[in-house]
mmCIF file of C-alpha atoms in Angstrom:
data_model
loop_
_atom_site.group_PDB
_atom_site.id
_atom_site.type_symbol
_atom_site.label_atom_id
_atom_site.label_comp_id
_atom_site.label_asym_id
_atom_site.label_seq_id
_atom_site.Cartn_x
_atom_site.Cartn_y
_atom_site.Cartn_z
ATOM 1 C CA MET A 1 -14.604 0.038 -25.555
ATOM 2 C CA LYS A 2 -12.230 -2.909 -24.634
ATOM 3 C CA TYR A 3 -9.652 -1.201 -26.609
ATOM 4 C CA ASN A 4 -10.458 1.927 -24.424
ATOM 5 C CA LEU A 5 -9.555 0.130 -20.930
ATOM 6 C CA LYS A 6 -6.491 -1.387 -22.560
ATOM 7 C CA SER A 7 -5.129 1.821 -24.234
ATOM 8 C CA PRO A 8 -3.675 3.363 -21.312
ATOM 9 C CA PHE A 9 -1.776 0.276 -20.175
ATOM 10 C CA ILE A 10 -0.056 -0.356 -23.959
ATOM 11 C CA LYS A 11 0.228 3.811 -23.730
ATOM 12 C CA PHE A 12 2.687 3.304 -20.180
ATOM 13 C CA GLY A 13 4.274 0.141 -21.543
ATOM 14 C CA ILE A 14 2.530 -2.365 -18.842
ATOM 15 C CA LYS A 15 1.728 -4.799 -21.387
ATOM 16 C CA SER A 16 5.650 -6.038 -21.192
ATOM 17 C CA GLY A 17 6.493 -8.221 -19.584
ATOM 18 C CA ARG A 18 8.707 -6.467 -16.734
ATOM 19 C CA SER A 19 6.468 -3.755 -16.509
ATOM 20 C CA LYS A 20 3.645 -5.887 -15.455
ATOM 21 C CA ASN A 21 5.739 -7.394 -13.199
ATOM 22 C CA ILE A 22 7.027 -4.124 -11.990
ATOM 23 C CA THR A 23 3.020 -2.921 -11.432
ATOM 24 C CA LYS A 24 2.187 -5.787 -9.581
ATOM 25 C CA HIS A 25 5.014 -5.410 -7.048
ATOM 26 C CA VAL A 26 4.281 -1.751 -6.372
ATOM 27 C CA LEU A 27 0.431 -2.723 -5.714
ATOM 28 C CA ILE A 28 1.447 -5.765 -3.425
ATOM 29 C CA SER A 29 4.266 -3.377 -1.650
ATOM 30 C CA PHE A 30 1.868 -0.676 -1.224
ATOM 31 C CA LEU A 31 -0.439 -3.166 0.949
ATOM 32 C CA TYR A 32 2.133 -4.381 2.953
ATOM 33 C CA LYS A 33 3.487 -0.302 3.578
ATOM 34 C CA VAL A 34 -0.199 0.155 4.505
ATOM 35 C CA GLY A 35 -0.503 -2.425 6.932
ATOM 36 C CA SER A 36 3.043 -1.176 8.165
ATOM 37 C CA ILE A 37 1.729 1.961 8.477
ATOM 38 C CA ILE A 38 -1.047 1.116 10.702
ATOM 39 C CA VAL A 39 1.412 -0.971 12.753
ATOM 40 C CA SER A 40 3.941 1.929 13.088
ATOM 41 C CA PHE A 41 0.748 4.100 14.853
ATOM 42 C CA LEU A 42 -0.557 1.010 16.718
ATOM 43 C CA PHE A 43 3.150 0.873 18.451
ATOM 44 C CA ILE A 44 2.622 4.058 19.637
ATOM 45 C CA PRO A 45 0.011 3.709 22.139
ATOM 46 C CA LEU A 46 1.005 0.268 23.234
ATOM 47 C CA THR A 47 4.628 1.400 23.877
ATOM 48 C CA ILE A 48 3.833 4.670 25.386
ATOM 49 C CA ASN A 49 1.350 2.222 27.899
ATOM 50 C CA LEU A 50 3.803 -0.203 28.453
ATOM 51 C CA LEU A 51 7.113 2.311 29.090
ATOM 52 C CA ASP A 52 6.004 5.962 29.312
ATOM 53 C CA THR A 53 6.615 9.007 27.378
ATOM 54 C CA GLU A 54 10.444 9.411 28.499
ATOM 55 C CA ASN A 55 11.403 5.832 27.655
ATOM 56 C CA TYR A 56 9.648 5.764 24.773
ATOM 57 C CA GLY A 57 11.703 8.960 22.975
ATOM 58 C CA ILE A 58 15.100 7.261 24.839
ATOM 59 C CA TRP A 59 13.740 4.311 22.593
ATOM 60 C CA LEU A 60 13.500 6.249 19.383
ATOM 61 C CA THR A 61 16.394 8.408 19.964
ATOM 62 C CA LEU A 62 18.702 5.058 20.370
ATOM 63 C CA SER A 63 17.104 3.773 17.247
ATOM 64 C CA SER A 64 18.311 6.711 15.366
ATOM 65 C CA PHE A 65 21.707 6.299 16.600
ATOM 66 C CA ILE A 66 22.036 2.395 15.943
ATOM 67 C CA THR A 67 20.595 3.316 12.400
ATOM 68 C CA TRP A 68 23.460 5.697 11.753
ATOM 69 C CA PHE A 69 25.982 2.460 11.712
ATOM 70 C CA SER A 70 24.136 1.180 8.810
ATOM 71 C CA PHE A 71 26.992 2.254 6.640
ATOM 72 C CA PHE A 72 28.973 -0.848 7.764
ATOM 73 C CA ASP A 73 27.952 -2.610 4.967
ATOM 74 C CA ILE A 74 30.318 -0.282 2.876
ATOM 75 C CA GLY A 75 27.575 -0.055 0.003
ATOM 76 C CA LEU A 76 27.966 -3.602 -0.659
ATOM 77 C CA GLY A 77 23.976 -4.594 0.249
ATOM 78 C CA ASN A 78 23.324 -2.116 -3.122
ATOM 79 C CA GLY A 79 26.362 -3.218 -5.350
ATOM 80 C CA LEU A 80 25.126 -6.735 -4.788
ATOM 81 C CA ARG A 81 21.732 -5.740 -5.802
ATOM 82 C CA ASN A 82 23.005 -4.488 -9.186
ATOM 83 C CA LYS A 83 25.758 -7.693 -9.963
ATOM 84 C CA PHE A 84 23.445 -10.377 -9.049
ATOM 85 C CA SER A 85 20.709 -8.971 -11.294
ATOM 86 C CA GLU A 86 23.642 -8.619 -13.623
ATOM 87 C CA ALA A 87 24.627 -12.244 -13.766
ATOM 88 C CA LYS A 88 21.873 -13.928 -13.447
ATOM 89 C CA ALA A 89 20.128 -12.086 -16.570
ATOM 90 C CA VAL A 90 22.948 -13.260 -18.392
ATOM 91 C CA GLY A 91 22.975 -16.627 -16.642
ATOM 92 C CA ASN A 92 26.060 -17.138 -14.876
ATOM 93 C CA THR A 93 25.072 -18.844 -11.947
ATOM 94 C CA VAL A 94 28.629 -19.293 -10.495
ATOM 95 C CA LEU A 95 29.332 -15.867 -10.658
ATOM 96 C CA ALA A 96 26.174 -14.662 -9.266
ATOM 97 C CA LYS A 97 26.673 -17.356 -6.266
ATOM 98 C CA ALA A 98 30.114 -16.074 -5.691
ATOM 99 C CA TYR A 99 28.471 -12.131 -5.593
ATOM 100 C CA VAL A 100 26.452 -13.550 -3.357
ATOM 101 C CA SER A 101 29.067 -15.428 -0.785
ATOM 102 C CA SER A 102 31.750 -12.447 -1.134
ATOM 103 C CA ALA A 103 28.919 -10.076 0.445
ATOM 104 C CA TYR A 104 27.942 -12.329 3.196
ATOM 105 C CA TYR A 105 31.102 -13.223 4.297
ATOM 106 C CA THR A 106 32.884 -9.631 3.820
ATOM 107 C CA ILE A 107 29.680 -8.034 6.007
ATOM 108 C CA GLY A 108 29.585 -11.070 8.329
ATOM 109 C CA SER A 109 33.402 -10.382 9.210
ATOM 110 C CA VAL A 110 32.728 -6.671 9.103
ATOM 111 C CA SER A 111 29.649 -7.193 11.733
ATOM 112 C CA ILE A 112 31.951 -9.510 13.881
ATOM 113 C CA ILE A 113 34.906 -6.823 14.339
ATOM 114 C CA CYS A 114 32.638 -3.641 14.687
ATOM 115 C CA MET A 115 30.479 -5.660 17.562
ATOM 116 C CA VAL A 116 33.808 -6.353 19.177
ATOM 117 C CA ILE A 117 34.832 -2.766 19.382
ATOM 118 C CA PHE A 118 31.375 -1.525 20.355
ATOM 119 C CA TRP A 119 31.423 -3.911 23.701
ATOM 120 C CA VAL A 120 34.840 -2.490 24.369
ATOM 121 C CA VAL A 121 34.060 0.895 23.708
ATOM 122 C CA ASN A 122 30.778 0.788 25.662
ATOM 123 C CA TYR A 123 32.335 0.552 29.058
ATOM 124 C CA PHE A 124 33.900 3.895 28.934
ATOM 125 C CA ILE A 125 30.908 5.881 27.747
ATOM 126 C CA ASP A 126 28.270 7.560 29.835
ATOM 127 C CA TRP A 127 25.117 6.787 27.510
ATOM 128 C CA ALA A 128 22.883 8.509 30.128
ATOM 129 C CA GLN A 129 24.568 11.962 29.275
ATOM 130 C CA VAL A 130 24.707 10.643 25.390
ATOM 131 C CA PHE A 131 20.913 10.390 25.846
ATOM 132 C CA ASN A 132 20.311 13.383 28.180
ATOM 133 C CA THR A 133 18.039 11.146 30.344
ATOM 134 C CA ASN A 134 17.994 10.590 33.930
ATOM 135 C CA PRO A 135 21.945 9.513 35.282
ATOM 136 C CA LEU A 136 19.910 6.673 37.081
ATOM 137 C CA LYS A 137 19.137 5.097 33.148
ATOM 138 C CA GLN A 138 22.953 3.988 32.912
ATOM 139 C CA LYS A 139 22.846 1.027 34.149
ATOM 140 C CA GLU A 140 20.384 -0.046 31.887
ATOM 141 C CA LEU A 141 21.044 1.038 28.896
ATOM 142 C CA PHE A 142 24.454 -0.054 29.780
ATOM 143 C CA ILE A 143 23.050 -3.256 29.085
ATOM 144 C CA LEU A 144 20.498 -2.555 26.302
ATOM 145 C CA LEU A 145 22.679 -0.622 23.949
ATOM 146 C CA PRO A 146 25.103 -4.116 23.108
ATOM 147 C CA ILE A 147 22.162 -6.103 22.822
ATOM 148 C CA VAL A 148 20.548 -3.579 20.124
ATOM 149 C CA PHE A 149 23.912 -2.961 18.400
ATOM 150 C CA SER A 150 25.148 -6.308 18.239
ATOM 151 C CA PHE A 151 21.806 -7.514 16.702
ATOM 152 C CA PHE A 152 21.768 -4.638 14.260
ATOM 153 C CA CYS A 153 25.117 -5.915 13.011
ATOM 154 C CA VAL A 154 23.156 -9.578 12.531
ATOM 155 C CA GLN A 155 20.496 -7.907 11.011
ATOM 156 C CA LEU A 156 22.727 -6.422 8.051
ATOM 157 C CA VAL A 157 23.784 -9.808 7.154
ATOM 158 C CA ALA A 158 20.292 -11.866 7.564
ATOM 159 C CA LYS A 159 18.886 -9.096 5.485
ATOM 160 C CA LEU A 160 21.013 -9.420 2.346
ATOM 161 C CA ILE A 161 18.228 -11.980 1.333
ATOM 162 C CA THR A 162 15.701 -9.713 0.315
ATOM 163 C CA THR A 163 18.695 -7.389 -1.439
ATOM 164 C CA ILE A 164 18.883 -11.084 -3.428
ATOM 165 C CA TYR A 165 15.071 -10.835 -3.897
ATOM 166 C CA THR A 166 14.724 -7.551 -5.231
ATOM 167 C CA ALA A 167 17.373 -7.964 -7.352
ATOM 168 C CA ASP A 168 16.080 -10.836 -8.842
ATOM 169 C CA GLN A 169 12.896 -9.231 -9.721
ATOM 170 C CA HIS A 170 10.534 -9.738 -6.500
ATOM 171 C CA HIS A 171 10.384 -6.072 -5.764
ATOM 172 C CA SER A 172 8.010 -6.860 -2.981
ATOM 173 C CA MET A 173 9.848 -9.350 -0.868
ATOM 174 C CA GLN A 174 11.426 -6.179 1.345
ATOM 175 C CA ALA A 175 8.085 -4.551 2.105
ATOM 176 C CA LYS A 176 6.690 -7.635 2.957
ATOM 177 C CA VAL A 177 9.310 -8.614 5.768
ATOM 178 C CA ASN A 178 9.146 -5.288 7.090
ATOM 179 C CA PHE A 179 5.255 -5.621 7.698
ATOM 180 C CA LEU A 180 5.880 -8.929 9.379
ATOM 181 C CA SER A 181 8.491 -8.090 11.424
ATOM 182 C CA SER A 182 6.875 -5.167 12.550
ATOM 183 C CA PHE A 183 3.362 -7.385 13.195
ATOM 184 C CA LEU A 184 5.422 -10.058 15.013
ATOM 185 C CA SER A 185 7.041 -7.221 17.459
ATOM 186 C CA LEU A 186 3.557 -5.485 17.468
ATOM 187 C CA ILE A 187 2.029 -8.815 18.963
ATOM 188 C CA ALA A 188 4.919 -9.299 21.194
ATOM 189 C CA ILE A 189 4.614 -6.430 23.058
ATOM 190 C CA TRP A 190 1.158 -6.501 23.113
ATOM 191 C CA LEU A 191 1.385 -9.191 24.957
ATOM 192 C CA LEU A 192 4.403 -8.663 27.264
ATOM 193 C CA PRO A 193 2.724 -6.802 30.303
ATOM 194 C CA GLN A 194 0.348 -9.711 30.946
ATOM 195 C CA PHE A 195 3.903 -12.065 31.747
ATOM 196 C CA VAL A 196 6.402 -9.140 32.687
ATOM 197 C CA LYS A 197 6.997 -5.854 34.127
ATOM 198 C CA GLY A 198 7.778 -3.727 30.961
ATOM 199 C CA SER A 199 11.042 -2.123 30.765
ATOM 200 C CA LEU A 200 13.064 -0.315 27.916
ATOM 201 C CA LEU A 201 15.644 -3.422 28.567
ATOM 202 C CA ILE A 202 13.098 -5.856 27.696
ATOM 203 C CA PHE A 203 11.433 -3.838 25.087
ATOM 204 C CA GLY A 204 14.758 -3.180 23.010
ATOM 205 C CA SER A 205 15.871 -6.594 23.474
ATOM 206 C CA ILE A 206 12.333 -7.838 21.852
ATOM 207 C CA PHE A 207 12.244 -5.276 19.145
ATOM 208 C CA SER A 208 15.676 -6.296 18.240
ATOM 209 C CA ILE A 209 15.964 -9.378 18.167
ATOM 210 C CA LEU A 210 12.647 -10.458 16.757
ATOM 211 C CA PRO A 211 13.114 -9.402 13.142
ATOM 212 C CA VAL A 212 16.759 -10.685 13.330
ATOM 213 C CA VAL A 213 14.987 -14.530 13.783
ATOM 214 C CA PHE A 214 12.459 -13.932 11.118
ATOM 215 C CA LEU A 215 15.344 -13.154 9.028
ATOM 216 C CA PHE A 216 17.385 -16.403 9.769
ATOM 217 C CA GLY A 217 14.113 -18.470 9.398
ATOM 218 C CA LEU A 218 13.772 -16.318 5.667
ATOM 219 C CA ASN A 219 17.560 -17.091 5.026
ATOM 220 C CA ILE A 220 17.274 -20.614 5.435
ATOM 221 C CA PHE A 221 14.139 -21.174 3.326
ATOM 222 C CA ALA A 222 15.222 -19.472 0.367
ATOM 223 C CA PHE A 223 18.758 -21.056 0.527
ATOM 224 C CA SER A 224 17.080 -24.314 0.599
ATOM 225 C CA THR A 225 14.725 -23.868 -2.002
ATOM 226 C CA LYS A 226 14.321 -21.205 -4.763
ATOM 227 C CA TYR A 227 17.790 -19.827 -4.364
ATOM 228 C CA ARG A 228 19.509 -22.919 -3.725
ATOM 229 C CA ASP A 229 21.897 -22.587 -6.098
ATOM 230 C CA PHE A 230 23.168 -19.201 -4.399
ATOM 231 C CA LYS A 231 23.862 -20.527 -1.462
ATOM 232 C CA PRO A 232 26.747 -18.717 -0.060
ATOM 233 C CA SER A 233 29.943 -21.105 0.005
ATOM 234 C CA PHE A 234 33.530 -19.715 1.832
ATOM 235 C CA LYS A 235 35.520 -20.448 -1.146
ATOM 236 C CA LEU A 236 33.821 -18.245 -3.841
ATOM 237 C CA CYS A 237 34.094 -15.291 -1.236
ATOM 238 C CA LYS A 238 37.160 -13.445 -3.767
ATOM 239 C CA LYS A 239 38.717 -10.608 -4.162
ATOM 240 C CA GLU A 240 37.880 -9.910 -7.538
ATOM 241 C CA TYR A 241 34.457 -10.697 -6.663
ATOM 242 C CA LEU A 242 34.733 -8.399 -3.807
ATOM 243 C CA LYS A 243 36.221 -5.774 -5.522
ATOM 244 C CA ASP A 244 33.076 -5.738 -8.435
ATOM 245 C CA ILE A 245 30.705 -5.418 -5.793
ATOM 246 C CA PHE A 246 32.379 -2.420 -3.947
ATOM 247 C CA GLY A 247 33.862 -0.560 -7.485
ATOM 248 C CA LEU A 248 29.943 0.055 -7.720
ATOM 249 C CA GLY A 249 28.899 -0.105 -4.121
ATOM 250 C CA PHE A 250 30.821 2.507 -2.779
ATOM 251 C CA THR A 251 29.271 5.428 -4.605
ATOM 252 C CA PHE A 252 25.836 3.804 -2.999
ATOM 253 C CA PHE A 253 28.171 3.749 0.261
ATOM 254 C CA ILE A 254 28.327 8.007 0.168
ATOM 255 C CA ILE A 255 25.026 8.110 -0.670
ATOM 256 C CA GLN A 256 24.043 6.114 2.447
ATOM 257 C CA ILE A 257 26.168 8.393 4.591
ATOM 258 C CA ALA A 258 24.260 11.497 3.260
ATOM 259 C CA GLY A 259 21.111 9.754 4.099
ATOM 260 C CA ILE A 260 21.729 8.948 7.478
ATOM 261 C CA ILE A 261 23.212 12.489 7.851
ATOM 262 C CA LEU A 262 19.520 13.890 6.505
ATOM 263 C CA TYR A 263 17.152 11.779 7.855
ATOM 264 C CA SER A 264 18.720 10.060 11.106
ATOM 265 C CA THR A 265 20.223 12.699 13.231
ATOM 266 C CA ASP A 266 16.611 14.428 14.244
ATOM 267 C CA ASN A 267 15.446 12.511 16.985
ATOM 268 C CA PHE A 268 19.338 12.860 18.524
ATOM 269 C CA ILE A 269 19.409 16.973 18.206
ATOM 270 C CA ILE A 270 16.157 16.952 19.716
ATOM 271 C CA SER A 271 17.167 14.528 22.649
ATOM 272 C CA GLN A 272 20.277 16.690 22.962
ATOM 273 C CA ILE A 273 18.698 20.575 22.716
ATOM 274 C CA PHE A 274 15.247 19.351 24.787
ATOM 275 C CA ASN A 275 14.875 16.555 26.642
ATOM 276 C CA PRO A 276 14.290 12.615 25.538
ATOM 277 C CA ASN A 277 10.131 13.393 25.568
ATOM 278 C CA GLU A 278 9.910 15.637 22.748
ATOM 279 C CA VAL A 279 11.402 13.173 20.801
ATOM 280 C CA VAL A 280 7.995 11.528 20.393
ATOM 281 C CA PRO A 281 5.986 14.223 19.189
ATOM 282 C CA TYR A 282 8.244 15.103 16.698
ATOM 283 C CA ASN A 283 8.336 11.479 15.685
ATOM 284 C CA ILE A 284 4.434 11.443 15.279
ATOM 285 C CA ALA A 285 4.437 14.454 12.834
ATOM 286 C CA TYR A 286 7.424 12.811 11.147
ATOM 287 C CA LYS A 287 5.586 9.811 10.405
ATOM 288 C CA TYR A 288 3.018 11.487 8.259
ATOM 289 C CA PHE A 289 5.491 13.576 6.441
ATOM 290 C CA GLY A 290 7.070 10.352 5.801
ATOM 291 C CA ILE A 291 4.049 9.263 3.839
ATOM 292 C CA SER A 292 4.565 10.805 0.930
ATOM 293 C CA SER A 293 8.788 9.733 0.393
ATOM 294 C CA MET A 294 7.393 6.472 1.145
ATOM 295 C CA ILE A 295 5.024 6.498 -1.747
ATOM 296 C CA LEU A 296 7.613 7.651 -4.043
ATOM 297 C CA SER A 297 10.078 5.334 -3.178
ATOM 298 C CA LEU A 298 7.715 2.360 -3.493
ATOM 299 C CA ILE A 299 7.241 3.170 -7.012
ATOM 300 C CA ALA A 300 10.304 4.384 -8.296
ATOM 301 C CA SER A 301 12.460 1.446 -6.544
ATOM 302 C CA PRO A 302 11.472 -1.473 -8.747
ATOM 303 C CA PHE A 303 12.281 -0.020 -11.758
ATOM 304 C CA TRP A 304 16.074 0.052 -10.406
ATOM 305 C CA SER A 305 16.631 -3.859 -10.849
ATOM 306 C CA SER A 306 14.374 -4.107 -13.518
ATOM 307 C CA PHE A 307 16.704 -1.306 -15.466
ATOM 308 C CA THR A 308 19.754 -3.720 -14.583
ATOM 309 C CA ASN A 309 18.305 -6.921 -15.774
ATOM 310 C CA ALA A 310 17.086 -4.998 -19.107
ATOM 311 C CA PHE A 311 20.257 -3.445 -19.818
#
């Protein structure tokens, strides 16, 4: 009986250290993902009660629109994931730190430039027309869009810490961060009506700021403890290290753009053809549909950094 219980694990390679680590983190990630799914569905009635169907539809469309700009990391995040794992696997701490420094300062510089450009362009865009909504909402959107976009850009830098954790075989960290950030936002949205009258501006600001605050806390904690030796240093941000990351990251950059077009344009198209109200039922159905792809990603993703480490 003892042999029969163990043989399936041996057959699938779970006896090795890497495979055990992958299995552990897949199971942990699964629990966090289940929690995130529950939180995302709890968000829907709370948000609709706080705002209304039209404002919620605008928010979903706006979120999809902002996601288009995730290509601003120009593939450096994925490039860092491979290169950091490679450098750490061979024990080259200085090289690993150089890759971290190059990624942080480069994406940080790109984000600052993009924020400045967006703040200027914002004055010339009629967001009410872009999102096919009431012209009276233009003033609120004019204030909200720069806030959401700015914190999104900051988040591009701050979330690099989860890339480092993943590259270091801590595959469940991304799922953990997503769950805790979503849970904190859920609590904030639940408490919000008790203090102020709900509005798209307040809702969007809270939803944008909280994840960034959480990620900054994680960065401070990680670079003060476990990853103290890899804390970003400006003097290590050099062209040759950036070239290593970007050379690999450019391939991922092309894939990112394709993914954005495939997965992040639906809400915008629906809003334009119909109206923001119709985005809500589609988005709910999409959440159910996305569970299958989420499970596939959950299982397959941890092998990425483990293959790099093993190689």
